[in-house]
Structures are given as structure tokens and as C-alpha cells.
PDB file of C-alpha atoms in Angstrom:
ATOM      1  CA  MET A   1     131.686 -72.666 -24.291  1.00 46.00           C
ATOM      2  CA  ASN A   2     128.073 -73.502 -23.420  1.00 66.00           C
ATOM      3  CA  ASN A   3     125.738 -71.656 -25.788  1.00 78.00           C
ATOM      4  CA  GLN A   4     122.540 -73.536 -25.018  1.00 91.00           C
ATOM      5  CA  ASN A   5     119.368 -71.465 -24.875  1.00 95.00           C
ATOM      6  CA  TYR A   6     117.935 -72.744 -21.591  1.00 97.00           C
ATOM      7  CA  HIS A   7     114.951 -70.422 -21.768  1.00 96.00           C
ATOM      8  CA  LEU A   8     113.945 -71.962 -25.097  1.00 96.00           C
ATOM      9  CA  LYS A   9     114.544 -75.448 -23.679  1.00 96.00           C
ATOM     10  CA  MET A  10     112.175 -74.618 -20.789  1.00 97.00           C
ATOM     11  CA  LEU A  11     109.471 -73.445 -23.187  1.00 96.00           C
ATOM     12  CA  GLU A  12     109.843 -76.645 -25.215  1.00 96.00           C
ATOM     13  CA  LEU A  13     109.471 -78.749 -22.042  1.00 96.00           C
ATOM     14  CA  ILE A  14     106.369 -76.779 -21.076  1.00 97.00           C
ATOM     15  CA  GLN A  15     104.856 -77.236 -24.535  1.00 95.00           C
ATOM     16  CA  ALA A  16     105.547 -80.978 -24.447  1.00 95.00           C
ATOM     17  CA  ASN A  17     104.210 -81.586 -20.940  1.00 96.00           C
ATOM     18  CA  CYS A  18     101.514 -79.015 -20.167  1.00 94.00           C
ATOM     19  CA  ASP A  19      98.079 -78.448 -21.628  1.00 87.00           C
ATOM     20  CA  GLU A  20      94.523 -77.863 -20.426  1.00 80.00           C
ATOM     21  CA  THR A  21      94.158 -81.518 -19.451  1.00 89.00           C
ATOM     22  CA  ARG A  22      97.567 -82.009 -17.819  1.00 92.00           C
ATOM     23  CA  VAL A  23      98.943 -79.752 -15.086  1.00 96.00           C
ATOM     24  CA  PRO A  24     102.217 -81.260 -13.838  1.00 98.00           C
ATOM     25  CA  LYS A  25     103.462 -80.792 -10.281  1.00 98.00           C
ATOM     26  CA  LEU A  26     106.588 -78.664 -10.024  1.00 98.00           C
ATOM     27  CA  LEU A  27     108.850 -78.202  -7.017  1.00 98.00           C
ATOM     28  CA  ILE A  28     110.781 -74.960  -7.335  1.00 98.00           C
ATOM     29  CA  HIS A  29     113.668 -74.268  -5.009  1.00 98.00           C
ATOM     30  CA  SER A  30     113.617 -70.578  -4.096  1.00 98.00           C
ATOM     31  CA  CYS A  31     116.435 -68.463  -2.724  1.00 96.00           C
ATOM     32  CA  CYS A  32     114.175 -65.511  -1.850  1.00 97.00           C
ATOM     33  CA  ALA A  33     110.803 -63.932  -2.606  1.00 98.00           C
ATOM     34  CA  PRO A  34     112.072 -61.291  -5.069  1.00 98.00           C
ATOM     35  CA  CYS A  35     113.806 -63.934  -7.194  1.00 97.00           C
ATOM     36  CA  SER A  36     110.739 -66.193  -7.079  1.00 98.00           C
ATOM     37  CA  SER A  37     108.343 -63.461  -8.194  1.00 98.00           C
ATOM     38  CA  TYR A  38     108.691 -63.598 -11.966  1.00 98.00           C
ATOM     39  CA  CYS A  39     109.355 -67.357 -11.902  1.00 98.00           C
ATOM     40  CA  LEU A  40     106.002 -67.957 -10.213  1.00 98.00           C
ATOM     41  CA  GLU A  41     104.206 -65.504 -12.476  1.00 98.00           C
ATOM     42  CA  LEU A  42     105.480 -67.384 -15.514  1.00 98.00           C
ATOM     43  CA  LEU A  43     105.279 -70.993 -14.342  1.00 98.00           C
ATOM     44  CA  SER A  44     101.985 -70.925 -12.412  1.00 98.00           C
ATOM     45  CA  GLU A  45     100.230 -70.679 -15.782  1.00 96.00           C
ATOM     46  CA  TYR A  46     101.340 -74.251 -16.526  1.00 97.00           C
ATOM     47  CA  PHE A  47     102.189 -76.034 -13.272  1.00 98.00           C
ATOM     48  CA  GLU A  48     100.842 -76.728  -9.826  1.00 98.00           C
ATOM     49  CA  ILE A  49     103.790 -75.366  -7.851  1.00 98.00           C
ATOM     50  CA  THR A  50     105.298 -75.926  -4.442  1.00 98.00           C
ATOM     51  CA  VAL A  51     107.913 -73.383  -3.435  1.00 98.00           C
ATOM     52  CA  PHE A  52     110.688 -75.121  -1.521  1.00 98.00           C
ATOM     53  CA  TYR A  53     112.571 -72.617   0.597  1.00 98.00           C
ATOM     54  CA  TYR A  54     115.837 -74.364   1.438  1.00 98.00           C
ATOM     55  CA  ASN A  55     118.779 -72.055   2.117  1.00 98.00           C
ATOM     56  CA  PRO A  56     121.057 -73.145   4.988  1.00 98.00           C
ATOM     57  CA  ASN A  57     123.705 -70.814   3.552  1.00 98.00           C
ATOM     58  CA  ILE A  58     121.957 -67.631   4.694  1.00 98.00           C
ATOM     59  CA  TYR A  59     123.636 -65.555   7.404  1.00 98.00           C
ATOM     60  CA  PRO A  60     122.782 -64.385  10.010  1.00 97.00           C
ATOM     61  CA  PRO A  61     119.745 -66.318  11.335  1.00 98.00           C
ATOM     62  CA  GLU A  62     117.712 -63.107  11.577  1.00 98.00           C
ATOM     63  CA  GLU A  63     118.252 -62.566   7.852  1.00 97.00           C
ATOM     64  CA  TYR A  64     117.235 -66.151   7.109  1.00 98.00           C
ATOM     65  CA  HIS A  65     113.953 -65.881   9.002  1.00 98.00           C
ATOM     66  CA  MET A  66     113.156 -62.502   7.420  1.00 97.00           C
ATOM     67  CA  ARG A  67     113.635 -63.926   3.937  1.00 98.00           C
ATOM     68  CA  ALA A  68     111.633 -67.062   4.732  1.00 98.00           C
ATOM     69  CA  ALA A  69     108.725 -65.006   6.073  1.00 98.00           C
ATOM     70  CA  GLU A  70     108.795 -62.767   2.997  1.00 98.00           C
ATOM     71  CA  GLN A  71     108.725 -65.811   0.727  1.00 98.00           C
ATOM     72  CA  GLU A  72     105.738 -67.294   2.521  1.00 98.00           C
ATOM     73  CA  ARG A  73     103.925 -63.939   2.471  1.00 98.00           C
ATOM     74  CA  PHE A  74     104.382 -63.612  -1.270  1.00 98.00           C
ATOM     75  CA  VAL A  75     103.133 -67.160  -1.932  1.00 98.00           C
ATOM     76  CA  GLN A  76     100.003 -66.436   0.097  1.00 97.00           C
ATOM     77  CA  LYS A  77      99.282 -63.118  -1.620  1.00 98.00           C
ATOM     78  CA  PHE A  78     100.174 -63.845  -5.233  1.00 97.00           C
ATOM     79  CA  PRO A  79      97.155 -64.694  -7.448  1.00 96.00           C
ATOM     80  CA  ALA A  80      97.826 -67.676  -9.705  1.00 97.00           C
ATOM     81  CA  LYS A  81      95.978 -69.771 -12.254  1.00 95.00           C
ATOM     82  CA  HIS A  82      97.137 -72.977 -10.564  1.00 96.00           C
ATOM     83  CA  LYS A  83      97.792 -73.669  -6.902  1.00 95.00           C
ATOM     84  CA  ILE A  84     101.038 -72.493  -5.274  1.00 98.00           C
ATOM     85  CA  SER A  85     102.084 -73.998  -1.939  1.00 98.00           C
ATOM     86  CA  TYR A  86     104.990 -73.279   0.395  1.00 98.00           C
ATOM     87  CA  VAL A  87     107.368 -75.667   2.165  1.00 98.00           C
ATOM     88  CA  GLU A  88     110.363 -74.656   4.279  1.00 98.00           C
ATOM     89  CA  GLY A  89     113.360 -76.953   4.435  1.00 98.00           C
ATOM     90  CA  ALA A  90     115.730 -77.392   7.365  1.00 98.00           C
ATOM     91  CA  TYR A  91     117.924 -74.455   8.313  1.00 98.00           C
ATOM     92  CA  ASP A  92     121.011 -76.601   8.914  1.00 98.00           C
ATOM     93  CA  THR A  93     123.894 -74.121   8.803  1.00 98.00           C
ATOM     94  CA  ASP A  94     126.415 -76.787   9.861  1.00 98.00           C
ATOM     95  CA  LYS A  95     125.775 -78.528   6.547  1.00 98.00           C
ATOM     96  CA  PHE A  96     126.610 -75.354   4.636  1.00 98.00           C
ATOM     97  CA  TYR A  97     129.812 -74.626   6.558  1.00 98.00           C
ATOM     98  CA  ALA A  98     130.971 -78.237   6.153  1.00 98.00           C
ATOM     99  CA  MET A  99     130.403 -77.917   2.406  1.00 98.00           C
ATOM    100  CA  ALA A 100     132.289 -74.594   2.243  1.00 98.00           C
ATOM    101  CA  ARG A 101     135.298 -75.772   4.249  1.00 98.00           C
ATOM    102  CA  GLY A 102     138.519 -74.896   2.438  1.00 98.00           C
ATOM    103  CA  MET A 103     136.722 -72.504   0.059  1.00 98.00           C
ATOM    104  CA  GLU A 104     136.055 -69.667   2.478  1.00 97.00           C
ATOM    105  CA  ASP A 105     138.364 -67.206   0.697  1.00 96.00           C
ATOM    106  CA  LEU A 106     137.012 -67.723  -2.811  1.00 97.00           C
ATOM    107  CA  LYS A 107     135.221 -64.854  -4.501  1.00 95.00           C
ATOM    108  CA  GLU A 108     131.484 -65.006  -5.109  1.00 94.00           C
ATOM    109  CA  GLY A 109     130.671 -66.891  -8.314  1.00 95.00           C
ATOM    110  CA  GLN A 110     133.444 -69.471  -7.992  1.00 97.00           C
ATOM    111  CA  GLU A 111     133.591 -73.107  -6.846  1.00 98.00           C
ATOM    112  CA  ARG A 112     132.098 -72.480  -3.392  1.00 98.00           C
ATOM    113  CA  CYS A 113     128.986 -71.063  -5.036  1.00 98.00           C
ATOM    114  CA  PHE A 114     128.767 -74.004  -7.438  1.00 98.00           C
ATOM    115  CA  ALA A 115     128.922 -76.443  -4.502  1.00 98.00           C
ATOM    116  CA  CYS A 116     126.198 -74.414  -2.785  1.00 98.00           C
ATOM    117  CA  TYR A 117     124.024 -74.615  -5.912  1.00 98.00           C
ATOM    118  CA  GLU A 118     124.376 -78.384  -5.878  1.00 98.00           C
ATOM    119  CA  MET A 119     123.705 -78.712  -2.150  1.00 98.00           C
ATOM    120  CA  ARG A 120     120.412 -76.851  -2.467  1.00 98.00           C
ATOM    121  CA  LEU A 121     119.354 -78.392  -5.760  1.00 98.00           C
ATOM    122  CA  ARG A 122     120.080 -81.895  -4.459  1.00 98.00           C
ATOM    123  CA  GLU A 123     117.886 -81.300  -1.425  1.00 98.00           C
ATOM    124  CA  ALA A 124     115.115 -80.027  -3.700  1.00 98.00           C
ATOM    125  CA  CYS A 125     115.505 -83.000  -6.016  1.00 98.00           C
ATOM    126  CA  GLU A 126     115.317 -85.475  -3.138  1.00 98.00           C
ATOM    127  CA  TYR A 127     112.198 -83.767  -1.770  1.00 98.00           C
ATOM    128  CA  ALA A 128     110.580 -83.757  -5.207  1.00 98.00           C
ATOM    129  CA  LYS A 129     111.386 -87.428  -5.750  1.00 98.00           C
ATOM    130  CA  ALA A 130     110.051 -88.450  -2.325  1.00 98.00           C
ATOM    131  CA  ASN A 131     106.814 -86.499  -2.748  1.00 98.00           C
ATOM    132  CA  GLY A 132     105.736 -87.417  -6.237  1.00 98.00           C
ATOM    133  CA  PHE A 133     106.547 -84.271  -8.203  1.00 98.00           C
ATOM    134  CA  ASP A 134     106.874 -84.359 -11.981  1.00 98.00           C
ATOM    135  CA  PHE A 135     109.607 -81.694 -12.201  1.00 98.00           C
ATOM    136  CA  PHE A 136     112.013 -79.756 -10.032  1.00 98.00           C
ATOM    137  CA  THR A 137     113.910 -76.534 -10.712  1.00 98.00           C
ATOM    138  CA  THR A 138     115.304 -73.429  -8.995  1.00 98.00           C
ATOM    139  CA  THR A 139     114.793 -69.672  -9.118  1.00 98.00           C
ATOM    140  CA  LEU A 140     118.550 -69.052  -8.953  1.00 98.00           C
ATOM    141  CA  SER A 141     119.011 -68.541 -12.694  1.00 98.00           C
ATOM    142  CA  ILE A 142     117.043 -65.287 -12.569  1.00 97.00           C
ATOM    143  CA  SER A 143     119.960 -63.471 -10.970  1.00 95.00           C
ATOM    144  CA  PRO A 144     122.485 -61.803 -13.308  1.00 93.00           C
ATOM    145  CA  LEU A 145     125.129 -62.879 -10.748  1.00 91.00           C
ATOM    146  CA  LYS A 146     124.327 -66.593 -10.987  1.00 95.00           C
ATOM    147  CA  ASN A 147     125.823 -68.981 -13.525  1.00 96.00           C
ATOM    148  CA  ALA A 148     122.844 -70.398 -15.425  1.00 97.00           C
ATOM    149  CA  ALA A 149     124.951 -72.870 -17.393  1.00 97.00           C
ATOM    150  CA  LYS A 150     126.365 -74.355 -14.187  1.00 98.00           C
ATOM    151  CA  LEU A 151     122.921 -74.483 -12.556  1.00 98.00           C
ATOM    152  CA  ASN A 152     121.467 -76.348 -15.531  1.00 98.00           C
ATOM    153  CA  GLU A 153     124.457 -78.674 -15.683  1.00 98.00           C
ATOM    154  CA  ILE A 154     123.850 -79.605 -12.030  1.00 98.00           C
ATOM    155  CA  GLY A 155     120.110 -79.957 -12.589  1.00 98.00           C
ATOM    156  CA  GLY A 156     120.659 -82.272 -15.544  1.00 98.00           C
ATOM    157  CA  LYS A 157     123.092 -84.394 -13.541  1.00 98.00           C
ATOM    158  CA  LEU A 158     120.581 -84.759 -10.698  1.00 98.00           C
ATOM    159  CA  GLU A 159     117.831 -85.601 -13.184  1.00 98.00           C
ATOM    160  CA  GLN A 160     119.894 -88.565 -14.352  1.00 98.00           C
ATOM    161  CA  GLU A 161     120.884 -89.567 -10.835  1.00 98.00           C
ATOM    162  CA  TYR A 162     117.387 -89.495  -9.303  1.00 98.00           C
ATOM    163  CA  GLY A 163     115.158 -90.159 -12.291  1.00 98.00           C
ATOM    164  CA  ILE A 164     113.018 -87.035 -11.919  1.00 98.00           C
ATOM    165  CA  ALA A 165     112.719 -84.404 -14.640  1.00 98.00           C
ATOM    166  CA  TYR A 166     114.587 -81.134 -14.238  1.00 98.00           C
ATOM    167  CA  LEU A 167     112.981 -78.026 -15.708  1.00 98.00           C
ATOM    168  CA  TYR A 168     115.845 -76.272 -17.467  1.00 98.00           C
ATOM    169  CA  SER A 169     115.693 -72.496 -17.208  1.00 97.00           C
ATOM    170  CA  ASP A 170     117.365 -69.147 -17.523  1.00 97.00           C
ATOM    171  CA  PHE A 171     114.756 -66.926 -15.930  1.00 98.00           C
ATOM    172  CA  LYS A 172     116.714 -63.716 -16.515  1.00 97.00           C
ATOM    173  CA  LYS A 173     115.984 -64.036 -20.250  1.00 95.00           C
ATOM    174  CA  GLN A 174     113.160 -62.079 -21.883  1.00 94.00           C
ATOM    175  CA  ASN A 175     113.551 -59.340 -19.257  1.00 96.00           C
ATOM    176  CA  GLY A 176     112.817 -61.803 -16.452  1.00 97.00           C
ATOM    177  CA  TYR A 177     115.096 -60.083 -13.957  1.00 97.00           C
ATOM    178  CA  LYS A 178     113.599 -56.679 -14.791  1.00 97.00           C
ATOM    179  CA  ARG A 179     110.099 -58.088 -14.308  1.00 98.00           C
ATOM    180  CA  SER A 180     111.126 -59.557 -10.939  1.00 98.00           C
ATOM    181  CA  THR A 181     112.141 -56.084  -9.733  1.00 97.00           C
ATOM    182  CA  GLU A 182     108.793 -54.679 -10.893  1.00 98.00           C
ATOM    183  CA  ILE A 183     106.815 -57.354  -9.026  1.00 98.00           C
ATOM    184  CA  SER A 184     109.003 -56.858  -5.957  1.00 97.00           C
ATOM    185  CA  ASN A 185     108.095 -53.181  -5.959  1.00 97.00           C
ATOM    186  CA  GLU A 186     104.409 -53.952  -6.465  1.00 98.00           C
ATOM    187  CA  TYR A 187     104.421 -56.174  -3.367  1.00 98.00           C
ATOM    188  CA  ASP A 188     106.744 -53.907  -1.376  1.00 97.00           C
ATOM    189  CA  MET A 189     109.170 -56.776  -0.848  1.00 97.00           C
ATOM    190  CA  TYR A 190     112.280 -56.772   1.256  1.00 96.00           C
ATOM    191  CA  ARG A 191     115.233 -56.991  -1.174  1.00 93.00           C
ATOM    192  CA  GLN A 192     118.571 -58.041   0.304  1.00 93.00           C
ATOM    193  CA  TYR A 193     121.821 -56.425  -0.804  1.00 94.00           C
ATOM    194  CA  TYR A 194     123.939 -59.614  -0.739  1.00 95.00           C
ATOM    195  CA  CYS A 195     123.399 -63.159  -1.939  1.00 94.00           C
ATOM    196  CA  GLY A 196     123.049 -64.765   1.457  1.00 96.00           C
ATOM    197  CA  CYS A 197     126.076 -66.384   3.050  1.00 97.00           C
ATOM    198  CA  VAL A 198     128.553 -64.819   5.464  1.00 98.00           C
ATOM    199  CA  PHE A 199     131.201 -64.825   2.741  1.00 97.00           C
ATOM    200  CA  SER A 200     129.053 -62.966   0.213  1.00 97.00           C
ATOM    201  CA  LYS A 201     128.030 -60.481   2.902  1.00 97.00           C
ATOM    202  CA  LYS A 202     131.647 -59.732   3.764  1.00 96.00           C
ATOM    203  CA  GLN A 203     132.562 -59.324   0.096  1.00 97.00           C
ATOM    204  CA  ARG A 204     129.647 -56.945  -0.515  1.00 96.00           C
ATOM    205  CA  ASP A 205     130.348 -54.964   2.671  1.00 97.00           C
ATOM    206  CA  ASP A 206     134.006 -54.617   1.631  1.00 96.00           C
ATOM    207  CA  GLU A 207     132.974 -53.400  -1.825  1.00 95.00           C
ATOM    208  CA  ILE A 208     130.584 -50.844  -0.356  1.00 96.00           C
ATOM    209  CA  ALA A 209     133.248 -49.597   2.066  1.00 95.00           C
ATOM    210  CA  ALA A 210     135.793 -49.308  -0.772  1.00 94.00           C
ATOM    211  CA  ARG A 211     133.399 -47.276  -2.925  1.00 93.00           C
ATOM    212  CA  LYS A 212     132.624 -45.002   0.024  1.00 88.00           C
ATOM    213  CA  SER A 213     136.322 -44.503   0.699  1.00 85.00           C
ATOM    214  CA  GLU A 214     136.985 -43.643  -2.950  1.00 83.00           C
ATOM    215  CA  SER A 215     134.154 -41.106  -3.018  1.00 82.00           C
ATOM    216  CA  GLU A 216     135.555 -39.353   0.049  1.00 78.00           C
ATOM    217  CA  GLU A 217     139.052 -38.953  -1.404  1.00 71.00           C
TER     218      GLU A 217
END
């Protein structure tokens, strides 16, 4: 069982690498604006950040573009000690469906999701490496539905593979998820009801329909 305190590990990395004379460059993969909110509030005190919006898993396209626009809007409006920039990756849905092939029927939170974590983190890592960033990380660990241990395992593996530092994290700690909902409300953000892909949407829709059916019995 993995009992590492990734939030503490993040704070130790910040203490070791950030001070008034050194502001490292951080690329943070973001799944959506609400999840990025607390992450940016916390990390912009220490890093010059670029938000990398790379989510070819999101379905349908209208949902993808809505989430991307909301992410860019939040980056532009959010006041920060250090600069925050926005970059949008390629919306290559074929890449996602090729990755998910054979895992379509798995429940959310299983191997398909882990492969999706790695697909997005690898793209972020490659972008960070190519563009001279000091660290890369992801907002995904803020969600209570995401496996922080698996995310950090993947991040550490990519750190070794590419030679660029991964900022370990578990952003839901210290009431991080609660704070993200507060910031989302402050900025009147669009908050989606499912993770993003067609499979998670179907699962959530089925759960909602089942609850409705039970309440009508």
C-alpha cells in the first residue's frame, strides 16, 4: 500500500527550489478550469506557470471547446504573484480512442483511466522538456475521484525517462478540493458533471437515471 504524503513532498520540493531569487518555470497539465483553480492559487506564489490544456479524451467536441474556453478565461482573470500563461494542446480524439481500445467497458477509475493519465502526462512532459521548463505536473490529483498515487507513480516514471523534474502533488489535501469549489463559485465557472470521456459520461448518465428511477418507485 502506498502511504506517501505527496502534498508534503510537494512542499519540500518547493522549499528546496523556490525563493525570492529563483522562480522556476512550471508546466501544469490541466483537465479543466475548476480543478486548476486552487492549484494555480497555491503554486503561482512560487512558480512562473504555463497551463497546458491537453485533453483529447473529452467528449463531445462542444464540451471540449467549452472547457478550453473556460480554462483560458480563468487564466486571464486570475490575479497571481507570478506570471500565468495558457497553451492549448492538440485535440486529437483518435489518439484517445486508440489508447482506450479494448478497455471501453471498464468502470471509471480503472486501467483505462490510468492509461489516460499517462497519455496526458506524457504529452505535458514532452512539451515541458522541449520548451525549457524546470518542472511539470498535473491538476488531476485535486479530484477525489482520481488516484493520486497512480498519478505520482506515472509522473515519477516520466521524470526518469525524460530527465525533467516532476512536481509531486496531492492537491485535494489541506482542503484543496473544497477551496477549488469556492474559487469556482467566485468566478462563476462552468462545472461539468462527468470526468470528460464518452465512457465516463455514459457511466454518470446511467447512475443518474438509476437514482431517478429508484426515487420514482
